[in-house]
Short mmCIF file of C-alpha atoms and ligand atoms in Angstrom, two decimals:
data_model
loop_
_atom_site.label_atom_id
_atom_site.label_comp_id
_atom_site.label_asym_id
_atom_site.label_seq_id
_atom_site.Cartn_x
_atom_site.Cartn_y
_atom_site.Cartn_z
CA MET A 1 -1.23 24.61 -35.63
CA ARG A 2 -0.14 23.30 -32.25
CA ALA A 3 3.52 22.51 -31.72
CA MET A 4 4.69 18.90 -31.93
CA ASN A 5 4.28 16.97 -28.68
CA GLN A 6 1.92 19.63 -27.37
CA PRO A 7 -1.08 17.89 -25.77
CA ALA A 8 -4.52 19.00 -26.87
CA THR A 9 -6.53 21.15 -24.49
CA VAL A 10 -9.45 19.33 -22.89
CA ARG A 11 -12.97 20.65 -22.81
CA TRP A 12 -13.79 20.49 -19.12
CA GLN A 13 -17.28 21.05 -17.75
CA PRO A 14 -17.16 20.69 -13.98
CA ALA A 15 -20.30 20.35 -11.91
CA ILE A 16 -20.06 23.23 -9.44
CA ALA A 17 -23.65 24.28 -8.77
CA HIS A 18 -24.06 21.97 -5.77
CA ARG A 19 -20.82 22.97 -4.08
CA PRO A 20 -20.96 25.30 -1.08
CA GLY A 21 -18.65 28.32 -0.56
CA PRO A 22 -16.99 30.74 -2.98
CA LEU A 23 -17.06 29.87 -6.69
CA TYR A 24 -13.29 29.72 -7.08
CA ARG A 25 -13.10 27.12 -4.29
CA ALA A 26 -15.89 25.11 -5.91
CA ILE A 27 -13.97 25.04 -9.20
CA ALA A 28 -10.71 24.09 -7.45
CA ALA A 29 -12.54 21.29 -5.58
CA ALA A 30 -14.06 20.00 -8.83
CA LEU A 31 -10.58 20.02 -10.38
CA ALA A 32 -9.20 18.02 -7.45
CA GLU A 33 -12.02 15.49 -7.73
CA ASP A 34 -11.67 15.03 -11.49
CA ILE A 35 -7.89 14.64 -11.19
CA ALA A 36 -8.38 12.05 -8.42
CA ASN A 37 -10.97 10.06 -10.37
CA GLY A 38 -8.91 10.01 -13.56
CA THR A 39 -11.18 12.29 -15.65
CA LEU A 40 -8.21 14.65 -15.93
CA PRO A 41 -5.09 12.45 -16.08
CA PRO A 42 -1.56 13.80 -15.52
CA GLY A 43 -0.35 15.87 -18.46
CA THR A 44 -3.80 17.10 -19.48
CA ARG A 45 -3.73 20.68 -20.70
CA LEU A 46 -6.54 22.62 -19.06
CA PRO A 47 -8.65 25.26 -20.81
CA THR A 48 -7.34 28.82 -20.75
CA HIS A 49 -8.68 31.12 -18.04
CA ARG A 50 -10.74 32.97 -20.65
CA ASP A 51 -12.25 29.84 -22.25
CA LEU A 52 -13.21 28.26 -18.93
CA ALA A 53 -14.65 31.57 -17.67
CA TRP A 54 -16.79 31.67 -20.81
CA ASP A 55 -17.95 28.04 -20.45
CA LEU A 56 -18.83 28.43 -16.76
CA LYS A 57 -20.28 31.94 -17.11
CA VAL A 58 -17.96 33.34 -14.43
CA THR A 59 -15.32 36.08 -14.48
CA VAL A 60 -11.76 35.44 -15.67
CA GLY A 61 -10.60 36.53 -12.20
CA THR A 62 -12.56 33.64 -10.63
CA ILE A 63 -10.82 31.10 -12.86
CA THR A 64 -7.43 32.68 -12.12
CA ARG A 65 -8.08 32.30 -8.38
CA ALA A 66 -9.34 28.72 -8.85
CA TYR A 67 -6.22 27.75 -10.83
CA GLN A 68 -4.01 29.49 -8.24
CA GLU A 69 -5.71 27.50 -5.49
CA ALA A 70 -5.24 24.19 -7.38
CA GLU A 71 -1.62 25.13 -8.06
CA ARG A 72 -1.09 25.85 -4.37
CA GLN A 73 -2.35 22.33 -3.66
CA GLY A 74 0.18 20.93 -6.14
CA LEU A 75 -2.51 19.64 -8.50
CA ILE A 76 -1.69 21.66 -11.58
CA GLY A 77 1.20 23.69 -12.92
CA GLY A 78 1.34 26.58 -15.34
CA GLU A 79 3.93 27.49 -17.93
CA VAL A 80 4.13 30.81 -19.73
CA GLY A 81 3.26 30.30 -23.39
CA ARG A 82 2.33 26.60 -22.99
CA GLY A 83 -0.70 26.60 -20.74
CA THR A 84 -1.81 24.97 -17.52
CA PHE A 85 -1.28 21.24 -17.00
CA VAL A 86 -2.42 18.56 -14.58
CA ARG A 87 0.59 17.44 -12.57
CA ASP A 88 1.54 13.86 -11.91
CA PRO A 89 0.83 13.28 -8.19
CA ARG A 90 3.85 10.96 -8.07
CA ARG A 91 6.20 13.72 -9.18
CA LEU A 92 5.02 16.53 -6.98
CA THR A 93 8.19 18.52 -7.32
CA GLU A 94 8.19 18.95 -11.09
CA PRO A 95 5.32 20.04 -13.30
CA VAL A 96 4.48 17.26 -15.75
CA ALA A 97 4.74 19.58 -18.70
CA ASP A 98 8.31 20.54 -17.77
CA THR A 99 9.77 17.56 -19.58
CA GLY A 100 8.94 19.12 -22.93
CA GLY A 101 8.99 15.53 -24.14
CA THR A 102 6.40 13.27 -25.67
CA LEU A 103 2.95 12.84 -24.24
CA MET A 104 3.97 9.38 -23.09
CA GLU A 105 6.88 10.76 -21.10
CA MET A 106 4.72 13.50 -19.66
CA ASN A 107 1.90 11.21 -18.68
CA VAL A 108 3.81 8.23 -17.55
CA GLY A 109 7.42 9.03 -16.69
CA LEU A 110 8.82 6.10 -14.78
CA ILE A 111 6.44 3.14 -14.64
CA ASP A 112 6.99 2.18 -11.04
CA LEU A 113 5.99 -1.44 -10.42
CA SER A 114 8.16 -1.67 -7.30
CA VAL A 115 5.79 -0.22 -4.70
CA ASN A 116 2.92 -2.14 -3.20
CA ALA A 117 0.69 0.90 -3.14
CA THR A 118 -2.93 0.70 -4.20
CA ALA A 119 -4.68 2.84 -6.81
CA LEU A 120 -6.86 5.08 -4.65
CA TRP A 121 -8.81 7.12 -7.20
CA PRO A 122 -11.80 4.72 -7.49
CA ASP A 123 -12.48 5.43 -3.82
CA ALA A 124 -11.93 9.19 -3.85
CA GLY A 125 -15.67 9.89 -3.55
CA ALA A 126 -16.05 7.61 -0.53
CA LEU A 127 -13.13 9.35 1.19
CA THR A 128 -14.59 12.79 0.51
CA ALA A 129 -18.00 11.73 1.88
CA ALA A 130 -16.47 10.18 5.02
CA THR A 131 -14.38 13.29 5.66
CA GLN A 132 -17.44 15.49 5.27
CA ALA A 133 -19.43 13.28 7.67
CA VAL A 134 -16.57 13.45 10.19
CA ALA A 135 -16.59 17.24 9.99
CA GLN A 136 -20.22 17.17 11.19
CA ARG A 137 -19.63 14.81 14.15
CA PRO A 138 -20.82 16.43 17.38
CA ASP A 139 -18.06 14.60 19.29
CA LEU A 140 -15.27 15.61 16.89
CA VAL A 141 -13.63 18.10 19.23
CA ALA A 142 -13.77 15.60 22.10
CA LEU A 143 -12.05 13.01 19.89
CA MET A 144 -9.29 15.50 19.09
CA SER A 145 -8.19 15.89 22.71
CA TYR A 146 -5.37 13.82 24.23
CA GLN A 147 -6.40 10.20 24.60
CA THR A 148 -4.90 7.21 26.34
CA PRO A 149 -1.97 5.80 24.33
CA LEU A 150 -4.20 2.90 23.32
CA GLY A 151 -6.75 5.07 21.53
CA HIS A 152 -10.34 6.15 22.06
CA PRO A 153 -12.67 3.21 22.92
CA ARG A 154 -15.13 4.11 20.13
CA LEU A 155 -12.38 3.95 17.52
CA ARG A 156 -10.99 0.71 18.91
CA ALA A 157 -14.51 -0.71 18.65
CA ALA A 158 -14.63 0.24 14.94
CA ILE A 159 -11.36 -1.63 14.35
CA ALA A 160 -12.73 -4.66 16.22
CA ASP A 161 -15.75 -4.60 13.85
CA TRP A 162 -13.42 -4.36 10.88
CA LEU A 163 -11.43 -7.37 12.08
CA ALA A 164 -14.65 -9.38 12.29
CA ASP A 165 -15.68 -8.31 8.75
CA SER A 166 -12.34 -8.64 7.00
CA ALA A 167 -10.34 -11.26 8.91
CA ASN A 168 -13.10 -13.28 10.56
CA MET A 169 -11.31 -12.46 13.82
CA HIS A 170 -13.49 -11.79 16.85
CA VAL A 171 -11.90 -9.66 19.54
CA ALA A 172 -13.21 -7.23 22.15
CA PRO A 173 -12.49 -3.54 21.49
CA GLU A 174 -10.32 -3.43 24.63
CA GLN A 175 -7.98 -5.92 22.97
CA VAL A 176 -7.24 -3.53 20.09
CA LEU A 177 -4.40 -1.02 20.45
CA LEU A 178 -4.12 1.74 17.87
CA ALA A 179 -0.73 2.34 16.24
CA VAL A 180 0.56 4.68 13.54
CA GLY A 181 0.22 2.48 10.44
CA GLY A 182 1.31 -1.11 10.06
CA GLN A 183 4.89 0.10 10.35
CA GLY A 184 4.17 1.65 13.77
CA ALA A 185 2.36 -1.52 14.82
CA MET A 186 5.44 -3.55 13.84
CA LEU A 187 7.79 -1.27 15.75
CA THR A 188 5.52 -1.40 18.83
CA ALA A 189 5.09 -5.18 18.76
CA LEU A 190 8.78 -5.93 18.16
CA SER A 191 9.87 -3.47 20.85
CA ALA A 192 7.58 -5.26 23.30
CA VAL A 193 9.03 -8.73 22.82
CA THR A 194 12.70 -8.18 21.98
CA ARG A 195 15.77 -6.43 23.36
CA PRO A 196 18.74 -5.05 21.38
CA GLY A 197 21.02 -7.91 20.33
CA ASP A 198 18.19 -10.48 20.27
CA THR A 199 17.65 -12.81 17.35
CA LEU A 200 14.45 -12.46 15.37
CA LEU A 201 13.38 -15.30 13.11
CA VAL A 202 11.93 -14.22 9.76
CA GLU A 203 10.84 -15.87 6.54
CA GLN A 204 13.61 -16.58 4.05
CA LEU A 205 12.40 -13.60 2.02
CA THR A 206 10.72 -10.89 4.05
CA TYR A 207 9.20 -7.42 3.96
CA THR A 208 11.80 -4.68 3.54
CA GLY A 209 10.12 -2.47 6.17
CA LEU A 210 10.67 -5.21 8.75
CA ARG A 211 14.38 -5.13 8.02
CA ALA A 212 14.41 -1.38 8.70
CA VAL A 213 12.72 -1.88 12.09
CA ALA A 214 15.08 -4.73 13.01
CA LEU A 215 18.10 -2.58 12.16
CA HIS A 216 16.69 0.25 14.26
CA LEU A 217 16.08 -2.05 17.24
CA GLY A 218 19.47 -3.77 16.94
CA LEU A 219 17.99 -7.19 16.19
CA ARG A 220 19.84 -9.98 14.40
CA LEU A 221 17.69 -11.52 11.66
CA VAL A 222 17.80 -15.25 11.04
CA PRO A 223 16.01 -16.42 7.90
CA VAL A 224 13.93 -19.59 8.18
CA ALA A 225 13.38 -21.98 5.27
CA MET A 226 10.16 -21.81 3.25
CA ASP A 227 8.80 -23.93 0.44
CA ALA A 228 6.19 -23.09 -2.20
CA HIS A 229 3.52 -23.12 0.53
CA GLY A 230 5.32 -20.80 2.91
CA LEU A 231 7.13 -21.09 6.21
CA LEU A 232 8.09 -24.58 7.48
CA PRO A 233 7.13 -25.04 11.16
CA ASP A 234 9.87 -27.66 11.72
CA ALA A 235 12.47 -25.26 10.38
CA VAL A 236 11.15 -22.59 12.75
CA GLU A 237 11.64 -24.92 15.71
CA GLN A 238 15.14 -25.88 14.59
CA ALA A 239 16.21 -22.28 14.00
CA ALA A 240 14.74 -21.11 17.31
CA ARG A 241 16.64 -23.81 19.20
CA ALA A 242 19.87 -23.27 17.26
CA HIS A 243 19.89 -19.48 17.72
CA GLY A 244 18.12 -19.13 21.06
CA ALA A 245 15.38 -17.03 19.44
CA HIS A 246 12.18 -16.08 21.27
CA ALA A 247 10.38 -14.18 18.52
CA LEU A 248 9.28 -14.84 14.95
CA TYR A 249 7.92 -12.27 12.47
CA CYS A 250 5.89 -13.69 9.60
CA MET A 251 3.10 -13.01 7.09
CA PRO A 252 0.94 -16.16 7.04
CA THR A 253 -1.54 -14.83 4.45
CA LEU A 254 -0.39 -13.56 1.02
CA GLN A 255 3.21 -13.29 2.08
CA ASN A 256 5.21 -10.34 0.78
CA PRO A 257 6.99 -11.04 -1.56
CA THR A 258 6.25 -14.72 -2.35
CA THR A 259 2.40 -14.48 -2.08
CA ALA A 260 2.33 -17.82 -0.17
CA THR A 261 -0.54 -18.49 2.26
CA LEU A 262 -0.01 -21.01 5.04
CA SER A 263 -2.39 -23.97 5.17
CA LEU A 264 -4.50 -24.55 8.27
CA ASP A 265 -2.26 -27.49 9.24
CA ARG A 266 0.86 -25.36 9.08
CA ARG A 267 -0.82 -22.62 11.09
CA ARG A 268 -1.72 -25.09 13.81
CA ALA A 269 1.78 -26.59 13.72
CA LEU A 270 3.35 -23.15 14.03
CA VAL A 271 1.23 -22.29 17.07
CA ASP A 272 2.17 -25.66 18.61
CA VAL A 273 5.86 -24.95 18.06
CA ALA A 274 5.49 -21.49 19.60
CA ARG A 275 3.80 -22.91 22.70
CA ARG A 276 6.29 -25.75 23.03
CA ILE A 277 9.45 -23.66 22.86
CA GLY A 278 8.25 -20.29 24.23
CA LEU A 279 8.26 -18.33 20.98
CA MET A 280 6.21 -15.16 20.44
CA ILE A 281 4.84 -14.85 16.90
CA ILE A 282 4.38 -11.41 15.36
CA GLU A 283 1.76 -12.01 12.68
CA ASP A 284 1.61 -9.30 9.98
CA ASP A 285 -1.73 -9.43 8.18
CA VAL A 286 -1.83 -6.28 6.02
CA TYR A 287 -2.83 -8.20 2.89
CA GLY A 288 -5.11 -10.68 4.69
CA PHE A 289 -8.37 -8.90 3.75
CA LEU A 290 -7.69 -9.73 0.10
CA LYS A 291 -7.92 -13.47 0.70
CA GLN A 292 -11.56 -14.52 1.04
CA PRO A 293 -12.78 -16.53 2.80
CA ALA A 294 -10.19 -15.38 5.32
CA PRO A 295 -8.08 -18.23 6.72
CA PRO A 296 -8.01 -18.29 10.54
CA THR A 297 -5.36 -15.92 11.81
CA LEU A 298 -2.56 -17.29 13.95
CA TYR A 299 -3.94 -15.04 16.69
CA SER A 300 -7.30 -16.84 16.51
CA LEU A 301 -5.51 -20.18 16.83
CA GLY A 302 -2.98 -19.11 19.45
CA PRO A 303 -3.95 -15.84 21.20
CA ASP A 304 -1.48 -16.62 24.00
CA VAL A 305 1.54 -16.76 21.66
CA THR A 306 0.67 -14.24 18.94
CA LEU A 307 0.89 -10.48 18.53
CA TYR A 308 -1.34 -9.66 15.57
CA ILE A 309 -0.45 -6.50 13.63
CA SER A 310 -2.12 -4.94 10.64
CA SER A 311 -3.32 -1.65 9.15
CA LEU A 312 -5.90 -0.11 6.86
CA SER A 313 -3.23 1.04 4.38
CA LYS A 314 -3.97 -1.63 1.77
CA SER A 315 -7.69 -2.04 2.48
CA LEU A 316 -8.55 1.69 2.76
CA PHE A 317 -5.97 4.52 2.56
CA PRO A 318 -2.31 4.59 3.68
CA GLY A 319 -2.67 8.28 4.58
CA LEU A 320 -5.08 7.41 7.38
CA ARG A 321 -2.04 5.88 9.13
CA THR A 322 -4.37 3.57 10.98
CA GLY A 323 -2.53 0.54 12.28
CA TYR A 324 -3.32 -1.73 15.20
CA VAL A 325 -1.93 -4.40 17.47
CA VAL A 326 -3.97 -7.20 19.06
CA GLY A 327 -2.15 -9.30 21.60
CA PRO A 328 -2.10 -11.26 24.84
CA ARG A 329 -3.30 -9.25 27.84
CA PRO A 330 -0.09 -9.74 29.88
CA LEU A 331 1.72 -7.68 27.22
CA PHE A 332 -0.70 -4.75 27.32
CA ASP A 333 1.13 -2.63 29.89
CA ARG A 334 4.37 -3.03 28.02
CA LEU A 335 2.71 -2.14 24.70
CA ALA A 336 1.05 0.91 26.29
CA THR A 337 4.41 2.07 27.68
CA ILE A 338 5.99 1.81 24.24
CA LEU A 339 3.11 3.66 22.58
CA ARG A 340 3.30 6.39 25.21
CA ALA A 341 7.05 6.74 24.67
CA THR A 342 6.92 6.73 20.87
CA VAL A 343 3.69 8.47 19.84
CA LEU A 344 2.07 9.52 23.15
CA ALA A 345 -1.38 9.01 21.63
CA PRO A 346 -2.71 7.86 18.26
CA ALA A 347 -3.20 10.29 15.34
CA HIS A 348 -6.92 10.38 15.83
CA LEU A 349 -8.11 12.36 12.83
CA GLY A 350 -7.10 9.61 10.40
CA VAL A 351 -8.58 6.95 12.64
CA VAL A 352 -11.85 8.89 12.93
CA VAL A 353 -12.16 8.95 9.14
CA ALA A 354 -11.35 5.22 9.09
CA ALA A 355 -14.00 4.56 11.75
CA GLU A 356 -16.54 6.55 9.72
CA LEU A 357 -15.79 4.40 6.66
CA ILE A 358 -16.15 1.23 8.76
CA ASP A 359 -19.29 2.29 10.64
CA SER A 360 -21.07 3.41 7.47
CA GLY A 361 -20.37 0.08 5.74
CA GLU A 362 -18.26 1.86 3.10
CA ALA A 363 -15.03 0.09 4.16
CA VAL A 364 -16.51 -3.27 3.20
CA ARG A 365 -17.46 -1.86 -0.23
CA ILE A 366 -14.01 -0.33 -0.74
CA ALA A 367 -12.38 -3.64 0.17
CA GLN A 368 -14.62 -5.39 -2.37
CA ARG A 369 -13.60 -2.87 -5.04
CA ARG A 370 -9.93 -3.44 -4.15
CA ARG A 371 -10.38 -7.19 -4.60
CA ALA A 372 -12.08 -6.58 -7.96
CA LEU A 373 -9.26 -4.25 -9.03
CA VAL A 374 -6.68 -6.85 -7.98
CA ALA A 375 -8.54 -9.48 -10.05
CA GLU A 376 -8.59 -7.19 -13.11
CA ARG A 377 -4.90 -6.31 -12.85
CA GLN A 378 -3.93 -9.94 -12.20
CA ALA A 379 -5.84 -11.04 -15.32
CA LEU A 380 -4.15 -8.34 -17.38
CA ALA A 381 -0.71 -9.29 -16.03
CA ARG A 382 -1.23 -12.96 -16.68
CA SER A 383 -2.28 -12.29 -20.26
CA VAL A 384 0.76 -10.08 -20.96
CA LEU A 385 3.09 -12.59 -19.25
CA SER A 386 1.25 -15.66 -20.53
CA GLY A 387 4.44 -17.49 -21.54
CA LEU A 388 5.88 -17.35 -18.02
CA ASP A 389 5.40 -19.55 -14.99
CA LEU A 390 3.10 -17.76 -12.58
CA THR A 391 1.46 -20.86 -11.16
CA GLY A 392 2.97 -20.28 -7.71
CA SER A 393 1.88 -16.64 -7.52
CA ASP A 394 -1.49 -16.14 -5.80
CA HIS A 395 -4.14 -14.32 -7.87
CA ALA A 396 -5.59 -12.59 -4.79
CA VAL A 397 -2.81 -10.15 -4.00
CA THR A 398 -1.54 -6.81 -5.30
CA HIS A 399 1.75 -8.16 -6.62
CA LEU A 400 3.23 -10.99 -8.69
CA TRP A 401 6.06 -13.23 -7.64
CA LEU A 402 7.80 -14.21 -10.85
CA PRO A 403 10.46 -16.95 -10.85
CA LEU A 404 12.72 -16.40 -13.84
CA PRO A 405 13.94 -18.89 -16.43
CA GLU A 406 17.53 -19.97 -15.87
CA ASN A 407 18.86 -17.94 -18.78
CA VAL A 408 17.55 -14.67 -17.32
CA ARG A 409 19.52 -13.09 -14.50
CA ARG A 410 17.35 -11.12 -12.10
CA GLU A 411 19.78 -8.24 -11.59
CA GLU A 412 20.17 -7.81 -15.36
CA LEU A 413 16.41 -7.91 -15.85
CA VAL A 414 15.86 -5.27 -13.15
CA ARG A 415 18.58 -3.07 -14.65
CA GLY A 416 17.37 -3.56 -18.23
CA ALA A 417 13.80 -2.72 -17.23
CA LEU A 418 14.91 0.41 -15.39
CA GLU A 419 16.87 1.57 -18.42
CA ARG A 420 13.57 1.31 -20.32
CA GLY A 421 11.65 3.25 -17.67
CA VAL A 422 10.15 0.35 -15.68
CA LYS A 423 10.98 -0.32 -12.05
CA ILE A 424 10.60 -3.81 -10.53
CA THR A 425 12.30 -5.44 -7.53
CA SER A 426 14.79 -8.29 -7.44
CA ALA A 427 14.39 -11.08 -4.87
CA ASP A 428 17.66 -9.85 -3.33
CA GLY A 429 15.80 -6.81 -1.99
CA PHE A 430 13.79 -9.11 0.31
CA SER A 431 16.63 -11.29 1.52
CA PRO A 432 17.48 -10.75 5.18
CA GLY A 433 20.69 -12.78 5.07
CA LYS A 434 23.64 -13.56 2.86
CA GLY A 435 22.45 -16.96 1.64
CA GLU A 436 21.41 -18.14 -1.81
CA VAL A 437 18.48 -16.15 -3.22
CA GLN A 438 15.80 -17.43 -5.58
CA ASN A 439 16.10 -16.14 -9.15
CA ALA A 440 12.85 -14.18 -9.08
CA VAL A 441 11.40 -10.68 -9.15
CA ARG A 442 8.42 -8.98 -7.53
CA ILE A 443 6.12 -6.92 -9.71
CA CYS A 444 3.48 -4.70 -8.08
CA LEU A 445 0.28 -4.31 -10.06
CA LEU A 446 -1.71 -1.55 -8.40
CA GLY A 447 0.86 1.17 -7.78
CA VAL A 448 0.20 2.73 -11.20
CA ASP A 449 -3.15 4.43 -11.64
CA HIS A 450 -3.93 3.27 -15.17
CA ALA A 451 -4.08 -0.25 -16.56
CA SER A 452 -2.45 1.00 -19.78
CA GLN A 453 0.69 1.94 -17.79
CA LEU A 454 0.77 -1.49 -16.22
CA GLU A 455 0.37 -3.16 -19.60
CA LYS A 456 3.19 -1.06 -21.03
CA GLY A 457 5.49 -1.84 -18.09
CA LEU A 458 4.74 -5.56 -18.17
CA SER A 459 5.32 -5.69 -21.93
CA VAL A 460 8.80 -4.28 -21.37
CA VAL A 461 9.50 -6.97 -18.74
CA GLU A 462 8.05 -9.68 -20.97
CA SER A 463 10.14 -8.69 -23.97
CA LEU A 464 13.31 -8.55 -21.87
CA ILE A 465 12.62 -12.06 -20.57
CA SER A 466 11.83 -13.41 -24.05
CA ASN A 467 15.02 -11.83 -25.44
CA PRO A 468 17.43 -12.19 -22.55
CA VAL A 469 20.37 -11.10 -24.67
CA ALA A 470 18.85 -7.61 -24.64
CA THR A 471 19.28 -7.45 -20.87
CA SER A 472 22.91 -8.46 -20.92
CA ALA A 473 25.46 -5.79 -20.10
CA ALA A 474 28.17 -7.71 -22.04
CA TRP A 475 27.79 -5.94 -25.38
CA VAL A 476 31.24 -4.44 -25.38
C1 PLP B 501 3.95 -6.80 4.86
C2 PLP B 501 3.76 -5.34 5.17
N1 PLP B 501 3.64 -4.93 6.44
C3 PLP B 501 3.48 -3.64 6.75
C4 PLP B 501 3.44 -2.67 5.78
C5 PLP B 501 3.35 -1.23 6.20
O1 PLP B 501 2.06 -0.74 6.15
P1 PLP B 501 1.67 0.72 6.61
O2 PLP B 501 1.59 1.55 5.37
O3 PLP B 501 0.34 0.57 7.25
O4 PLP B 501 2.69 1.26 7.55
C6 PLP B 501 3.56 -3.04 4.43
C7 PLP B 501 3.54 -2.03 3.37
O5 PLP B 501 3.77 -2.28 2.21
C8 PLP B 501 3.73 -4.41 4.11
O6 PLP B 501 3.88 -4.83 2.86
#
């Protein structure tokens, strides 16, 4: 009889016949693929070396080498007397089976709904195919040499195509500058238009990564009022005049965290304000591809006053670290100088894979799958949280913005959820200033691989909100 809490061993029949190279590598590659696509979830106990050798008609030594290879890659972990287990990719430092706890603990651990990551496993096959195609490119070695800081023209052309497909934004390849992720694009753009000590206007609640860049660059953040429909152009003008600000960072489409999307009128008004008072807008559009049809970008409306920044981290894969800046030509030399000083040249291998995905048409399909996944997770979330007011939270994006009833305090909810193994983020985490903060939390829907984990996490949040006394620390 197996010990209590001991997961059952799976029967695993990998397809290895079509794989090139040594057998052990083929088995390790099949393991990696089935872990990535969810066939073998974290915590799964794999067959013994002997059983798998028997099933696959190979020697035990081949299986031992295959498991060693997968272990070296951090995919699985072995324990004397207990077996070999699939590791949780989120907890790379500790084998899943180490907890010795229940299957739920082993499989799930912390349910982290605080990170706006995207479940990548549905697109693992597309990534593998693109990487294999890249390996065959006759110009691969040429692409791996030093390039100009702006990036290879062929890759910049792929990004220009992507902007046309995903953001309905039509720019020439020479207008696209490659950066290292959206974060690198933000650092580059802000460095180009500010000096230490300057004031940067931001939305009342803003992206945490922006705050890190501002701190690094010595910028003073001034929050600008928003309403349920996003940033208020009049308030931008007032704040710019009052604080002598020359730059504004904002997310006009699917704002993080509030999910607000600016109307066309507000976009036009914002561009007018920028032109009137000499303000440069840094428009962050990382979630824009999720909103279809894409609203016109601020850059399309005001290319003379906007630096457009984005990345393929949400639409394709964050590990590609493919970010980009599109901006007014007079700023190009300055942007190139900053790129040369900070990264010298783009990390081309990731961008080449991204370009392959774009050129083959796969990026459009991945983006469609992401939108479908967002729709599924949003529907699930709204059914679990059906008693709560989510009317102001846009269905199109990877997270929820949840205003809380008056009797629920956000910090107690966040703490109570964490004590029960669920991580969410309080509005305070997005506040750039010291002012009053909305009583709300952000809940990310795609950072966990399995819908069942999301459902479990949301149920915890829902029950804490329905029974607020349970979140209170004032028991004793
Ligand atoms: C609004 C916003 N901008 C930029 C980024 C950073 O993206 P990247 O991973 O491409 O650096 C994020 C990541 O969550 C984000 O939410």
